[in-house]
Amino acid sequence: MNISDKLRLLFHNTESICVLTGAGISAESGVETFRGSNGLWSKLKPEELADFNAFMRNPELVWEWYNYRKKIIHNVKPNPAHFALAHLQELVKDFTLITQNIDNLHIRAGSKNVLELHGNIERSYCIDCGKFVADVEVSLENKVPHCQFCNGIIRPDIVWFGEMLPEGVFEAATEAANQCELFLTIGTSAVVYPAASLPLIARENGAYVVEINMERTEISHSVNETLLGKAGEILPQLVKMKEEIKG
Ligand code: BV8
Ligand code: ZN
């Protein structure tokens, strides 16, 4: 793997890593990304689906879309990139994993204390009383789930455009980006804010910022190093390097 001596040395010594992942890390599991050529957003308009007003206008359509994505996610598995990050967490003293993904694959791969900036498709809640509901069933007979306590409409626990990120999660992510020595931004086009500001915050704090992606992105000019390639191939090699050092 072609990495700089600086990154090799830093990876050798650091005990402080912060990671931000996007849809690209789940691509090799078979989960479509958003903005790639045949990505999710190429067929559907995010503002018509990942938006609260769109949901209130047509909860059936939005639930149909999330149910479709849930079915895909239930039929895929974490890939070597997810497992590599779960393993890296055990090799490094201070490790924070921040994800924009809602697919739950980092947790299924064994990562702990994942900061989920945009929520999680496995959780839903009632928009009236706020009660959380796991495993909502959406079917032809029950196209929009309702709350068993107050009969309010239940929505996916996912952050839509124009919505605030979950209380405290972005603050914890910013703190980690501010403190880390090495920041990895993996499989994200870095167009969605405030998530995309995290690598820039890390850079300002003096961290060494490395982008792992199939192509250059909006923030490639702001990072220290870009490793072009598949996360599922690059990450296991990086973690193997760390493992050999740890002995
Ligand atoms: C907010 C929903 C404060 C869940 C998502 C006007 C009003 C309000 C806000 C805004 C506004 N204008 C702009 C904003 C900010 C807005 C924003 O950033 N918009 C962008 C589009 C310009 N942000 C927000 O609204 C956020 N909230 O700002 O609140 C606020 C509140 C009120 C008023 C003002 C401010 C909320 C953002 C969350 C939105 N929810 N999704 C869902 O259905 O999933 S965002 C959506 O994009 C996903 O969550 C996803 O996580 C996120 C980012 O996408 P990526 O993960 O980067 O995926 P993408 O496909 O783009 O890229 C994949 C990359 O992987 C590619 O680069 C590809 O090359 C690479 N790749 C592919 N395969 C591999 C690979 N890399 C490595 N290996 C591989 N094998
Ligand atoms: Zn309720």
mmCIF file of C-alpha atoms and ligand atoms in Angstrom:
data_model
loop_
_atom_site.group_PDB
_atom_site.id
_atom_site.type_symbol
_atom_site.label_atom_id
_atom_site.label_comp_id
_atom_site.label_asym_id
_atom_site.label_seq_id
_atom_site.Cartn_x
_atom_site.Cartn_y
_atom_site.Cartn_z
ATOM 1 C CA MET A 1 0.000 0.000 0.000
ATOM 2 C CA ASN A 2 1.420 3.333 -1.024
ATOM 3 C CA ILE A 3 1.431 5.551 2.069
ATOM 4 C CA SER A 4 3.810 8.311 3.094
ATOM 5 C CA ASP A 5 6.617 7.678 5.582
ATOM 6 C CA LYS A 6 4.982 10.343 7.747
ATOM 7 C CA LEU A 7 1.718 8.356 7.909
ATOM 8 C CA ARG A 8 3.584 5.072 8.456
ATOM 9 C CA LEU A 9 5.491 6.596 11.393
ATOM 10 C CA LEU A 10 2.400 8.285 12.796
ATOM 11 C CA PHE A 11 0.333 5.101 12.507
ATOM 12 C CA HIS A 12 3.225 3.327 14.237
ATOM 13 C CA ASN A 13 3.227 5.639 17.256
ATOM 14 C CA THR A 14 -0.180 7.211 17.685
ATOM 15 C CA GLU A 15 -2.565 6.281 20.500
ATOM 16 C CA SER A 16 -5.174 8.863 19.459
ATOM 17 C CA ILE A 17 -7.315 8.264 16.365
ATOM 18 C CA CYS A 18 -10.656 9.749 15.325
ATOM 19 C CA VAL A 19 -12.574 8.310 12.364
ATOM 20 C CA LEU A 20 -15.475 9.705 10.319
ATOM 21 C CA THR A 21 -17.262 7.319 7.975
ATOM 22 C CA GLY A 22 -19.834 7.795 5.247
ATOM 23 C CA ALA A 23 -21.844 5.575 2.925
ATOM 24 C CA GLY A 24 -18.718 4.482 1.031
ATOM 25 C CA ILE A 25 -17.596 2.247 3.889
ATOM 26 C CA SER A 26 -20.777 0.177 3.472
ATOM 27 C CA ALA A 27 -20.600 0.032 -0.341
ATOM 28 C CA GLU A 28 -18.618 -3.249 -0.291
ATOM 29 C CA SER A 29 -21.358 -4.743 1.885
ATOM 30 C CA GLY A 30 -23.766 -4.075 -0.963
ATOM 31 C CA VAL A 31 -25.436 -0.950 0.467
ATOM 32 C CA GLU A 32 -25.923 1.743 -2.181
ATOM 33 C CA THR A 33 -24.242 5.073 -1.558
ATOM 34 C CA PHE A 34 -26.097 8.346 -2.046
ATOM 35 C CA ARG A 35 -24.224 10.355 -4.618
ATOM 36 C CA GLY A 36 -22.410 7.826 -6.710
ATOM 37 C CA SER A 37 -23.422 7.415 -10.386
ATOM 38 C CA ASN A 38 -26.145 4.869 -9.527
ATOM 39 C CA GLY A 39 -26.507 6.107 -5.938
ATOM 40 C CA LEU A 40 -29.761 6.347 -4.005
ATOM 41 C CA TRP A 41 -30.103 10.071 -4.631
ATOM 42 C CA SER A 42 -29.657 9.638 -8.397
ATOM 43 C CA LYS A 43 -33.085 8.000 -8.561
ATOM 44 C CA LEU A 44 -34.879 9.727 -5.705
ATOM 45 C CA LYS A 45 -34.725 13.322 -4.534
ATOM 46 C CA PRO A 46 -33.506 13.604 -0.950
ATOM 47 C CA GLU A 47 -35.699 16.642 -0.331
ATOM 48 C CA GLU A 48 -38.716 14.503 -1.271
ATOM 49 C CA LEU A 49 -37.757 11.755 1.141
ATOM 50 C CA ALA A 50 -35.177 12.661 3.792
ATOM 51 C CA ASP A 51 -37.125 15.691 4.995
ATOM 52 C CA PHE A 52 -39.704 16.149 7.790
ATOM 53 C CA ASN A 53 -42.191 18.093 5.687
ATOM 54 C CA ALA A 54 -41.974 15.445 2.962
ATOM 55 C CA PHE A 55 -42.670 12.855 5.656
ATOM 56 C CA MET A 56 -45.724 14.716 6.966
ATOM 57 C CA ARG A 57 -46.988 15.190 3.399
ATOM 58 C CA ASN A 58 -46.572 11.545 2.521
ATOM 59 C CA PRO A 59 -45.574 9.308 5.441
ATOM 60 C CA GLU A 60 -46.498 6.197 3.438
ATOM 61 C CA LEU A 61 -43.940 6.969 0.710
ATOM 62 C CA VAL A 62 -41.181 7.811 3.183
ATOM 63 C CA TRP A 63 -41.882 4.686 5.256
ATOM 64 C CA GLU A 64 -41.904 2.613 2.064
ATOM 65 C CA TRP A 65 -38.455 3.991 1.210
ATOM 66 C CA TYR A 66 -36.976 3.339 4.647
ATOM 67 C CA ASN A 67 -38.555 -0.080 4.768
ATOM 68 C CA TYR A 68 -36.914 -0.864 1.413
ATOM 69 C CA ARG A 69 -33.541 0.303 2.775
ATOM 70 C CA LYS A 70 -34.057 -1.670 6.004
ATOM 71 C CA LYS A 71 -34.687 -4.826 4.010
ATOM 72 C CA ILE A 72 -31.416 -4.292 2.086
ATOM 73 C CA ILE A 73 -29.524 -3.679 5.322
ATOM 74 C CA HIS A 74 -30.979 -6.813 6.945
ATOM 75 C CA ASN A 75 -29.685 -8.848 4.006
ATOM 76 C CA VAL A 76 -26.101 -7.574 4.061
ATOM 77 C CA LYS A 77 -23.194 -8.007 6.446
ATOM 78 C CA PRO A 78 -20.443 -5.760 7.714
ATOM 79 C CA ASN A 79 -17.435 -5.876 5.356
ATOM 80 C CA PRO A 80 -13.672 -6.002 6.118
ATOM 81 C CA ALA A 81 -13.601 -2.210 6.463
ATOM 82 C CA HIS A 82 -16.121 -2.278 9.332
ATOM 83 C CA PHE A 83 -14.290 -5.140 11.041
ATOM 84 C CA ALA A 84 -10.928 -3.404 10.614
ATOM 85 C CA LEU A 85 -12.218 -0.320 12.471
ATOM 86 C CA ALA A 86 -13.701 -2.476 15.235
ATOM 87 C CA HIS A 87 -10.281 -4.134 15.597
ATOM 88 C CA LEU A 88 -8.383 -0.834 15.446
ATOM 89 C CA GLN A 89 -10.474 0.407 18.378
ATOM 90 C CA GLU A 90 -8.893 -2.340 20.499
ATOM 91 C CA LEU A 91 -5.349 -1.428 19.445
ATOM 92 C CA VAL A 92 -5.490 2.281 20.227
ATOM 93 C CA LYS A 93 -5.934 3.976 23.603
ATOM 94 C CA ASP A 94 -8.059 6.926 22.460
ATOM 95 C CA PHE A 95 -10.311 5.933 19.590
ATOM 96 C CA THR A 96 -13.535 7.616 18.447
ATOM 97 C CA LEU A 97 -15.683 6.353 15.594
ATOM 98 C CA ILE A 98 -18.144 8.865 14.151
ATOM 99 C CA THR A 99 -20.508 7.764 11.405
ATOM 100 C CA GLN A 100 -22.981 9.484 9.119
ATOM 101 C CA ASN A 101 -24.403 6.082 8.247
ATOM 102 C CA ILE A 102 -27.720 4.862 9.586
ATOM 103 C CA ASP A 103 -27.158 1.223 8.565
ATOM 104 C CA ASN A 104 -26.011 -0.096 11.979
ATOM 105 C CA LEU A 105 -23.142 -2.006 10.296
ATOM 106 C CA HIS A 106 -20.397 -0.575 12.544
ATOM 107 C CA ILE A 107 -22.279 -1.811 15.619
ATOM 108 C CA ARG A 108 -22.866 -5.206 13.987
ATOM 109 C CA ALA A 109 -19.096 -5.384 13.271
ATOM 110 C CA GLY A 110 -18.379 -4.894 16.983
ATOM 111 C CA SER A 111 -17.472 -1.198 17.167
ATOM 112 C CA LYS A 112 -18.274 0.322 20.560
ATOM 113 C CA ASN A 113 -19.598 3.791 21.516
ATOM 114 C CA VAL A 114 -20.237 4.740 17.892
ATOM 115 C CA LEU A 115 -21.258 8.382 17.487
ATOM 116 C CA GLU A 116 -24.208 8.197 15.053
ATOM 117 C CA LEU A 117 -24.570 11.715 13.668
ATOM 118 C CA HIS A 118 -27.588 10.933 11.474
ATOM 119 C CA GLY A 119 -29.404 8.368 13.612
ATOM 120 C CA ASN A 120 -30.005 4.668 13.086
ATOM 121 C CA ILE A 121 -32.534 2.908 10.852
ATOM 122 C CA GLU A 122 -33.155 0.286 13.555
ATOM 123 C CA ARG A 123 -34.699 2.914 15.873
ATOM 124 C CA SER A 124 -37.986 4.817 15.475
ATOM 125 C CA TYR A 125 -39.982 7.142 17.701
ATOM 126 C CA CYS A 126 -43.424 8.657 18.061
ATOM 127 C CA ILE A 127 -43.540 12.278 16.834
ATOM 128 C CA ASP A 128 -46.176 13.141 19.462
ATOM 129 C CA CYS A 129 -45.062 11.557 22.716
ATOM 130 C CA GLY A 130 -41.439 10.832 21.720
ATOM 131 C CA LYS A 131 -41.513 7.226 22.895
ATOM 132 C CA PHE A 132 -38.919 5.075 21.139
ATOM 133 C CA VAL A 133 -40.058 1.950 19.340
ATOM 134 C CA ALA A 134 -37.749 -0.830 18.120
ATOM 135 C CA ASP A 135 -38.655 -3.043 15.144
ATOM 136 C CA VAL A 136 -41.657 -1.189 13.773
ATOM 137 C CA GLU A 137 -43.512 -3.343 11.304
ATOM 138 C CA VAL A 138 -44.514 -1.623 8.070
ATOM 139 C CA SER A 139 -46.697 -3.691 5.752
ATOM 140 C CA LEU A 140 -49.371 -3.316 3.086
ATOM 141 C CA GLU A 141 -51.966 -3.422 5.841
ATOM 142 C CA ASN A 142 -50.012 -1.088 8.126
ATOM 143 C CA LYS A 143 -48.224 1.418 5.861
ATOM 144 C CA VAL A 144 -47.635 4.039 8.552
ATOM 145 C CA PRO A 145 -46.972 2.736 12.085
ATOM 146 C CA HIS A 146 -48.767 4.480 14.933
ATOM 147 C CA CYS A 147 -47.842 4.748 18.587
ATOM 148 C CA GLN A 148 -49.460 2.203 20.874
ATOM 149 C CA PHE A 149 -49.528 4.788 23.683
ATOM 150 C CA CYS A 150 -50.967 7.893 22.028
ATOM 151 C CA ASN A 151 -51.661 6.814 18.445
ATOM 152 C CA GLY A 152 -49.206 9.434 17.139
ATOM 153 C CA ILE A 153 -47.328 8.780 13.891
ATOM 154 C CA ILE A 154 -44.041 6.920 14.338
ATOM 155 C CA ARG A 155 -41.013 8.124 12.359
ATOM 156 C CA PRO A 156 -37.556 6.656 11.729
ATOM 157 C CA ASP A 157 -34.929 7.890 14.220
ATOM 158 C CA ILE A 158 -32.977 9.448 11.372
ATOM 159 C CA VAL A 159 -31.784 13.036 10.979
ATOM 160 C CA TRP A 160 -33.394 14.585 7.919
ATOM 161 C CA PHE A 161 -32.229 17.642 6.055
ATOM 162 C CA GLY A 162 -32.867 20.811 8.022
ATOM 163 C CA GLU A 163 -33.017 18.881 11.304
ATOM 164 C CA MET A 164 -30.630 19.288 14.198
ATOM 165 C CA LEU A 165 -28.271 16.415 14.923
ATOM 166 C CA PRO A 166 -28.961 14.375 18.066
ATOM 167 C CA GLU A 167 -28.319 16.280 21.308
ATOM 168 C CA GLY A 168 -24.672 16.040 22.349
ATOM 169 C CA VAL A 169 -23.547 13.704 19.560
ATOM 170 C CA PHE A 170 -22.041 16.359 17.307
ATOM 171 C CA GLU A 171 -20.504 18.058 20.345
ATOM 172 C CA ALA A 172 -18.776 14.772 21.318
ATOM 173 C CA ALA A 173 -17.641 14.308 17.726
ATOM 174 C CA THR A 174 -16.208 17.834 17.601
ATOM 175 C CA GLU A 175 -14.393 17.243 20.891
ATOM 176 C CA ALA A 176 -12.812 14.072 19.504
ATOM 177 C CA ALA A 177 -11.814 15.819 16.271
ATOM 178 C CA ASN A 178 -10.255 18.591 18.354
ATOM 179 C CA GLN A 179 -8.197 16.191 20.476
ATOM 180 C CA CYS A 180 -6.983 13.508 18.092
ATOM 181 C CA GLU A 181 -3.528 13.098 16.565
ATOM 182 C CA LEU A 182 -4.722 11.208 13.472
ATOM 183 C CA PHE A 183 -8.099 11.747 11.758
ATOM 184 C CA LEU A 184 -9.350 9.300 9.100
ATOM 185 C CA THR A 185 -12.225 10.391 6.853
ATOM 186 C CA ILE A 186 -13.470 7.296 5.063
ATOM 187 C CA GLY A 187 -16.013 6.807 2.263
ATOM 188 C CA THR A 188 -17.691 10.178 2.438
ATOM 189 C CA SER A 189 -18.182 12.771 -0.303
ATOM 190 C CA ALA A 190 -17.956 15.389 2.464
ATOM 191 C CA VAL A 191 -20.846 17.491 1.146
ATOM 192 C CA VAL A 192 -23.214 17.201 4.111
ATOM 193 C CA TYR A 193 -22.738 19.574 7.039
ATOM 194 C CA PRO A 194 -22.051 19.777 9.892
ATOM 195 C CA ALA A 195 -20.495 16.255 9.531
ATOM 196 C CA ALA A 196 -18.127 17.394 6.766
ATOM 197 C CA SER A 197 -16.670 20.078 9.035
ATOM 198 C CA LEU A 198 -15.112 17.447 11.339
ATOM 199 C CA PRO A 199 -12.005 16.696 9.209
ATOM 200 C CA LEU A 200 -11.445 20.456 8.898
ATOM 201 C CA ILE A 201 -11.730 20.899 12.670
ATOM 202 C CA ALA A 202 -9.195 18.106 13.126
ATOM 203 C CA ARG A 203 -6.834 19.748 10.632
ATOM 204 C CA GLU A 204 -7.136 23.067 12.505
ATOM 205 C CA ASN A 205 -6.280 21.285 15.741
ATOM 206 C CA GLY A 206 -3.048 20.064 14.126
ATOM 207 C CA ALA A 207 -4.132 16.456 13.549
ATOM 208 C CA TYR A 208 -2.808 14.587 10.514
ATOM 209 C CA VAL A 209 -5.919 14.122 8.332
ATOM 210 C CA VAL A 210 -6.090 11.185 5.931
ATOM 211 C CA GLU A 211 -8.881 10.654 3.411
ATOM 212 C CA ILE A 212 -9.668 7.120 2.241
ATOM 213 C CA ASN A 213 -11.949 7.185 -0.783
ATOM 214 C CA MET A 214 -12.426 5.843 -4.295
ATOM 215 C CA GLU A 215 -12.121 9.368 -5.684
ATOM 216 C CA ARG A 216 -11.106 12.853 -4.649
ATOM 217 C CA THR A 217 -13.760 14.829 -2.798
ATOM 218 C CA GLU A 218 -14.741 18.354 -1.736
ATOM 219 C CA ILE A 219 -12.197 18.278 1.072
ATOM 220 C CA SER A 220 -9.300 16.523 -0.680
ATOM 221 C CA HIS A 221 -7.444 19.811 -0.958
ATOM 222 C CA SER A 222 -7.735 20.314 2.818
ATOM 223 C CA VAL A 223 -6.455 16.942 4.035
ATOM 224 C CA ASN A 224 -2.820 15.905 4.551
ATOM 225 C CA GLU A 225 -3.017 12.697 2.520
ATOM 226 C CA THR A 226 -5.549 10.940 0.280
ATOM 227 C CA LEU A 227 -5.414 7.138 -0.104
ATOM 228 C CA LEU A 228 -7.390 6.299 -3.243
ATOM 229 C CA GLY A 229 -8.950 2.868 -3.194
ATOM 230 C CA LYS A 230 -11.540 0.680 -1.505
ATOM 231 C CA ALA A 231 -11.965 1.047 2.248
ATOM 232 C CA GLY A 232 -12.370 -2.746 2.459
ATOM 233 C CA GLU A 233 -8.837 -3.177 1.047
ATOM 234 C CA ILE A 234 -6.990 -0.218 2.572
ATOM 235 C CA LEU A 235 -8.227 -0.423 6.174
ATOM 236 C CA PRO A 236 -7.295 -4.074 6.815
ATOM 237 C CA GLN A 237 -3.763 -3.285 5.573
ATOM 238 C CA LEU A 238 -3.475 -0.265 7.869
ATOM 239 C CA VAL A 239 -4.736 -2.238 10.850
ATOM 240 C CA LYS A 240 -2.350 -5.130 10.063
ATOM 241 C CA MET A 241 0.485 -2.585 10.137
ATOM 242 C CA LYS A 242 -0.659 -1.388 13.588
ATOM 243 C CA GLU A 243 -1.042 -4.961 14.798
ATOM 244 C CA GLU A 244 2.517 -5.884 13.742
ATOM 245 C CA ILE A 245 3.804 -2.869 15.624
ATOM 246 C CA LYS A 246 1.841 -3.830 18.725
ATOM 247 C CA GLY A 247 3.291 -7.315 18.387
HETATM 248 C C1 BV8 B 1 -28.408 20.730 9.962
HETATM 249 C C2 BV8 B 1 -30.812 11.185 5.925
HETATM 250 C C3 BV8 B 1 -28.752 22.472 11.498
HETATM 251 C C4 BV8 B 1 -30.788 9.855 6.433
HETATM 252 C C5 BV8 B 1 -28.961 12.604 5.590
HETATM 253 C C6 BV8 B 1 -30.739 24.651 4.467
HETATM 254 C C7 BV8 B 1 -31.480 24.425 5.622
HETATM 255 C C8 BV8 B 1 -31.017 23.618 6.641
HETATM 256 C C9 BV8 B 1 -29.789 23.015 6.532
HETATM 257 C C10 BV8 B 1 -29.080 23.222 5.383
HETATM 258 C C11 BV8 B 1 -29.507 24.035 4.358
HETATM 259 N N1 BV8 B 1 -28.571 24.031 3.378
HETATM 260 C C12 BV8 B 1 -27.551 23.229 3.745
HETATM 261 C C13 BV8 B 1 -27.844 22.762 4.951
HETATM 262 C C14 BV8 B 1 -27.079 21.874 5.726
HETATM 263 C C15 BV8 B 1 -27.508 20.463 5.328
HETATM 264 C C16 BV8 B 1 -26.537 20.041 4.259
HETATM 265 O O1 BV8 B 1 -25.389 19.825 4.561
HETATM 266 N N2 BV8 B 1 -26.993 19.930 2.998
HETATM 267 C C17 BV8 B 1 -26.052 19.569 1.946
HETATM 268 C C18 BV8 B 1 -26.685 18.519 1.037
HETATM 269 C C19 BV8 B 1 -25.655 20.836 1.221
HETATM 270 N N3 BV8 B 1 -27.370 19.685 6.527
HETATM 271 C C20 BV8 B 1 -28.438 19.457 7.292
HETATM 272 O O2 BV8 B 1 -29.580 19.767 7.016
HETATM 273 C C21 BV8 B 1 -28.117 18.769 8.613
HETATM 274 N N4 BV8 B 1 -28.738 19.466 9.685
HETATM 275 O O3 BV8 B 1 -27.641 21.389 9.312
HETATM 276 O O4 BV8 B 1 -29.055 21.177 11.080
HETATM 277 C C22 BV8 B 1 -29.797 23.338 10.911
HETATM 278 C C23 BV8 B 1 -31.122 23.046 11.190
HETATM 279 C C24 BV8 B 1 -32.100 23.886 10.677
HETATM 280 C C25 BV8 B 1 -31.728 24.971 9.892
HETATM 281 C C26 BV8 B 1 -30.390 25.247 9.607
HETATM 282 C C27 BV8 B 1 -29.418 24.412 10.104
HETATM 283 C C28 BV8 B 1 -28.673 17.354 8.587
HETATM 284 C C29 BV8 B 1 -27.803 16.503 7.694
HETATM 285 C C30 BV8 B 1 -28.294 15.059 7.734
HETATM 286 C C31 BV8 B 1 -29.138 14.809 6.539
HETATM 287 N N5 BV8 B 1 -29.489 13.416 6.458
HETATM 288 N N6 BV8 B 1 -29.519 11.472 5.342
HETATM 289 C C32 BV8 B 1 -30.795 8.891 5.326
HETATM 290 O O5 BV8 B 1 -31.822 8.746 4.656
HETATM 291 O O6 BV8 B 1 -29.728 8.276 5.165
HETATM 292 S S1 BV8 B 1 -27.573 13.033 4.748
HETATM 293 C C33 BV8 B 1 -27.027 11.760 3.767
HETATM 294 O O7 BV8 B 1 -25.777 12.206 3.240
HETATM 295 C C34 BV8 B 1 -26.689 10.483 4.509
HETATM 296 O O8 BV8 B 1 -27.016 10.514 5.882
HETATM 297 C C35 BV8 B 1 -25.178 10.370 4.386
HETATM 298 O O9 BV8 B 1 -24.639 9.912 5.551
HETATM 299 C C36 BV8 B 1 -24.795 11.776 4.128
HETATM 300 C C37 BV8 B 1 -23.457 11.989 3.520
HETATM 301 O O10 BV8 B 1 -23.329 11.188 2.353
HETATM 302 P P1 BV8 B 1 -22.043 10.237 2.266
HETATM 303 O O11 BV8 B 1 -22.063 9.335 3.433
HETATM 304 O O12 BV8 B 1 -20.820 11.057 2.081
HETATM 305 O O13 BV8 B 1 -22.373 9.369 0.990
HETATM 306 P P2 BV8 B 1 -22.102 9.764 -0.540
HETATM 307 O O14 BV8 B 1 -22.857 8.784 -1.371
HETATM 308 O O15 BV8 B 1 -22.331 11.227 -0.726
HETATM 309 O O16 BV8 B 1 -20.531 9.522 -0.752
HETATM 310 C C38 BV8 B 1 -19.997 8.231 -0.664
HETATM 311 C C39 BV8 B 1 -18.508 8.347 -0.874
HETATM 312 O O17 BV8 B 1 -17.933 7.045 -0.698
HETATM 313 C C40 BV8 B 1 -18.126 8.818 -2.260
HETATM 314 O O18 BV8 B 1 -17.130 9.826 -2.140
HETATM 315 C C41 BV8 B 1 -17.543 7.560 -2.925
HETATM 316 O O19 BV8 B 1 -16.474 7.874 -3.797
HETATM 317 C C42 BV8 B 1 -17.012 6.816 -1.733
HETATM 318 N N7 BV8 B 1 -16.934 5.347 -1.899
HETATM 319 C C43 BV8 B 1 -17.775 4.546 -2.583
HETATM 320 N N8 BV8 B 1 -17.380 3.257 -2.442
HETATM 321 C C44 BV8 B 1 -16.273 3.266 -1.649
HETATM 322 C C45 BV8 B 1 -15.980 4.605 -1.299
HETATM 323 N N9 BV8 B 1 -14.941 4.938 -0.534
HETATM 324 C C46 BV8 B 1 -14.143 3.938 -0.082
HETATM 325 N N10 BV8 B 1 -14.360 2.642 -0.376
HETATM 326 C C47 BV8 B 1 -15.404 2.269 -1.151
HETATM 327 N N11 BV8 B 1 -15.593 0.974 -1.435
HETATM 328 ZN ZN ZN B 2 -46.888 8.383 21.162
#
